[in-house]
Amino acid sequence: MQRQWIYTGIIFFLFLVLVFGVPLFPELMAVEIIGPMNLGMLTFLLLHILTPALAFSYLKQIQGE
């Protein structure tokens, strides 16, 4: 049960960074990381890759119990 809330917190934090970070800190979110990819794009990418990965991990854990 504890792991579920940790996963939820990580995803919620990434979502809040994306929603509030872009309008409040546009210079910070526009910092280039790799080539044309900036911090905002990286956060968006992590949010969309990490969410299904953590959900799959959690479902596999529940299925094993």
XYZ file of N, CA and C in Angstrom:
195
model
N 0.820 -1.197 0.000
C 0.000 0.000 0.000
C 0.864 1.261 0.000
N 1.983 1.209 0.694
C 2.884 2.351 0.772
C 3.471 2.687 -0.604
N 3.824 1.670 -1.372
C 4.417 1.883 -2.688
C 3.435 2.582 -3.631
N 2.161 2.253 -3.517
C 1.142 2.887 -4.355
C 1.125 4.400 -4.128
N 1.222 4.834 -2.897
C 1.193 6.266 -2.598
C 2.473 6.960 -3.022
N 3.585 6.257 -2.970
C 4.840 6.833 -3.455
C 4.759 7.059 -4.954
N 4.268 6.068 -5.688
C 4.103 6.201 -7.135
C 3.144 7.343 -7.461
N 2.046 7.423 -6.735
C 1.065 8.474 -6.959
C 1.677 9.849 -6.687
N 2.462 9.945 -5.643
C 3.118 11.211 -5.308
C 4.112 11.654 -6.368
N 4.864 10.725 -6.913
C 5.830 11.054 -7.969
C 5.111 11.601 -9.195
N 4.058 10.921 -9.614
C 3.317 11.347 -10.795
C 2.631 12.691 -10.550
N 2.058 12.868 -9.364
C 1.397 14.128 -9.032
C 2.398 15.278 -9.003
N 3.590 15.031 -8.470
C 4.630 16.056 -8.438
C 5.039 16.461 -9.853
N 5.250 15.486 -10.734
C 5.604 15.796 -12.120
C 4.497 16.599 -12.802
N 3.250 16.234 -12.536
C 2.119 16.957 -13.106
C 2.095 18.401 -12.620
N 2.295 18.606 -11.331
C 2.297 19.964 -10.788
C 3.455 20.796 -11.326
N 4.622 20.171 -11.475
C 5.763 20.882 -12.049
C 5.440 21.330 -13.461
N 4.796 20.470 -14.220
C 4.454 20.810 -15.595
C 3.382 21.893 -15.659
N 2.343 21.763 -14.854
C 1.234 22.718 -14.899
C 1.621 24.087 -14.350
N 2.315 24.114 -13.229
C 2.651 25.393 -12.610
C 4.038 25.901 -12.991
N 4.917 25.027 -13.387
C 6.282 25.439 -13.714
C 6.386 26.219 -14.997
N 5.624 25.827 -16.005
C 5.709 26.511 -17.292
C 5.234 27.964 -17.196
N 4.059 28.247 -16.611
C 3.663 29.664 -16.543
C 4.431 30.477 -15.497
N 4.836 29.850 -14.392
C 5.498 30.612 -13.326
C 7.000 30.787 -13.556
N 7.633 29.776 -14.135
C 9.087 29.809 -14.350
C 9.422 29.453 -15.801
N 9.029 30.279 -16.760
C 9.261 29.914 -18.157
C 10.748 29.847 -18.527
N 11.573 30.689 -17.900
C 13.007 30.665 -18.202
C 13.634 29.365 -17.728
N 13.221 28.900 -16.545
C 13.761 27.653 -16.005
C 13.313 26.448 -16.827
N 12.057 26.429 -17.222
C 11.536 25.300 -17.989
C 12.062 25.291 -19.427
N 12.607 26.425 -19.888
C 13.127 26.507 -21.247
C 14.619 26.200 -21.325
N 15.228 25.807 -20.215
C 16.651 25.464 -20.220
C 16.848 24.214 -21.073
N 17.760 24.308 -22.043
C 17.999 23.174 -22.927
C 18.765 22.081 -22.195
N 18.298 20.851 -22.345
C 18.932 19.702 -21.705
C 19.787 18.950 -22.724
N 19.134 18.420 -23.750
C 19.825 17.663 -24.796
C 19.328 18.176 -26.139
N 20.189 18.839 -26.881
C 19.803 19.353 -28.187
C 18.608 20.287 -28.076
N 17.543 20.024 -28.848
C 16.374 20.904 -28.787
C 15.435 20.609 -27.612
N 15.699 19.536 -26.858
C 14.821 19.178 -25.736
C 15.124 20.070 -24.534
N 14.082 20.711 -24.013
C 14.263 21.556 -22.833
C 13.667 20.862 -21.607
N 13.741 21.516 -20.464
C 13.293 20.926 -19.207
C 11.796 20.651 -19.199
N 11.008 21.529 -19.809
C 9.564 21.318 -19.888
C 9.223 20.082 -20.719
N 9.902 19.924 -21.842
C 9.673 18.743 -22.677
C 10.096 17.470 -21.962
N 11.199 17.540 -21.223
C 11.664 16.377 -20.481
C 10.674 15.990 -19.388
N 10.110 16.970 -18.710
C 9.097 16.693 -17.689
C 7.863 16.053 -18.313
N 7.436 16.584 -19.453
C 6.292 16.025 -20.178
C 6.570 14.582 -20.597
N 7.767 14.335 -21.108
C 8.146 12.992 -21.529
C 8.194 12.029 -20.341
N 8.787 12.449 -19.245
C 8.829 11.607 -18.042
C 7.434 11.301 -17.523
N 6.568 12.299 -17.559
C 5.199 12.104 -17.082
C 4.478 11.044 -17.903
N 4.707 11.037 -19.209
C 4.009 10.096 -20.073
C 4.686 8.745 -20.191
N 5.934 8.631 -19.799
C 6.608 7.335 -19.800
C 6.561 6.702 -18.413
N 6.772 7.514 -17.395
C 6.836 7.002 -16.029
C 5.479 6.534 -15.515
N 4.397 7.201 -15.913
C 3.066 6.828 -15.434
C 2.700 5.394 -15.801
N 2.757 4.992 -17.082
C 2.426 3.593 -17.390
C 3.439 2.603 -16.830
N 4.702 3.007 -16.753
C 5.722 2.096 -16.216
C 5.466 1.809 -14.731
N 5.163 2.848 -13.964
C 4.880 2.642 -12.543
C 3.566 1.899 -12.337
N 2.574 2.177 -13.173
C 1.297 1.459 -13.073
C 1.500 -0.019 -13.377
N 2.271 -0.328 -14.402
C 2.554 -1.718 -14.751
C 3.305 -2.416 -13.620
N 4.278 -1.726 -13.044
C 5.045 -2.294 -11.929
C 4.140 -2.581 -10.740
N 3.258 -1.654 -10.432
C 2.342 -1.847 -9.303
C 1.373 -2.987 -9.556
N 0.834 -3.068 -10.763
C -0.098 -4.155 -11.086
C 0.598 -5.511 -11.049
N 1.837 -5.577 -11.498
C 2.586 -6.827 -11.413
C 2.822 -7.223 -9.960
N 3.083 -6.235 -9.109
C 3.300 -6.496 -7.689
C 2.041 -7.042 -7.051
N 0.899 -6.450 -7.349
C -0.380 -6.906 -6.784
C -0.709 -8.302 -7.281
N -0.445 -8.545 -8.560
C -0.750 -9.856 -9.136
C 0.081 -10.965 -8.498
N 1.303 -10.637 -8.072
C 2.175 -11.613 -7.442
C 1.783 -11.940 -6.012
N 1.034 -11.067 -5.356
C 0.665 -11.294 -3.951
C -0.513 -12.218 -3.812
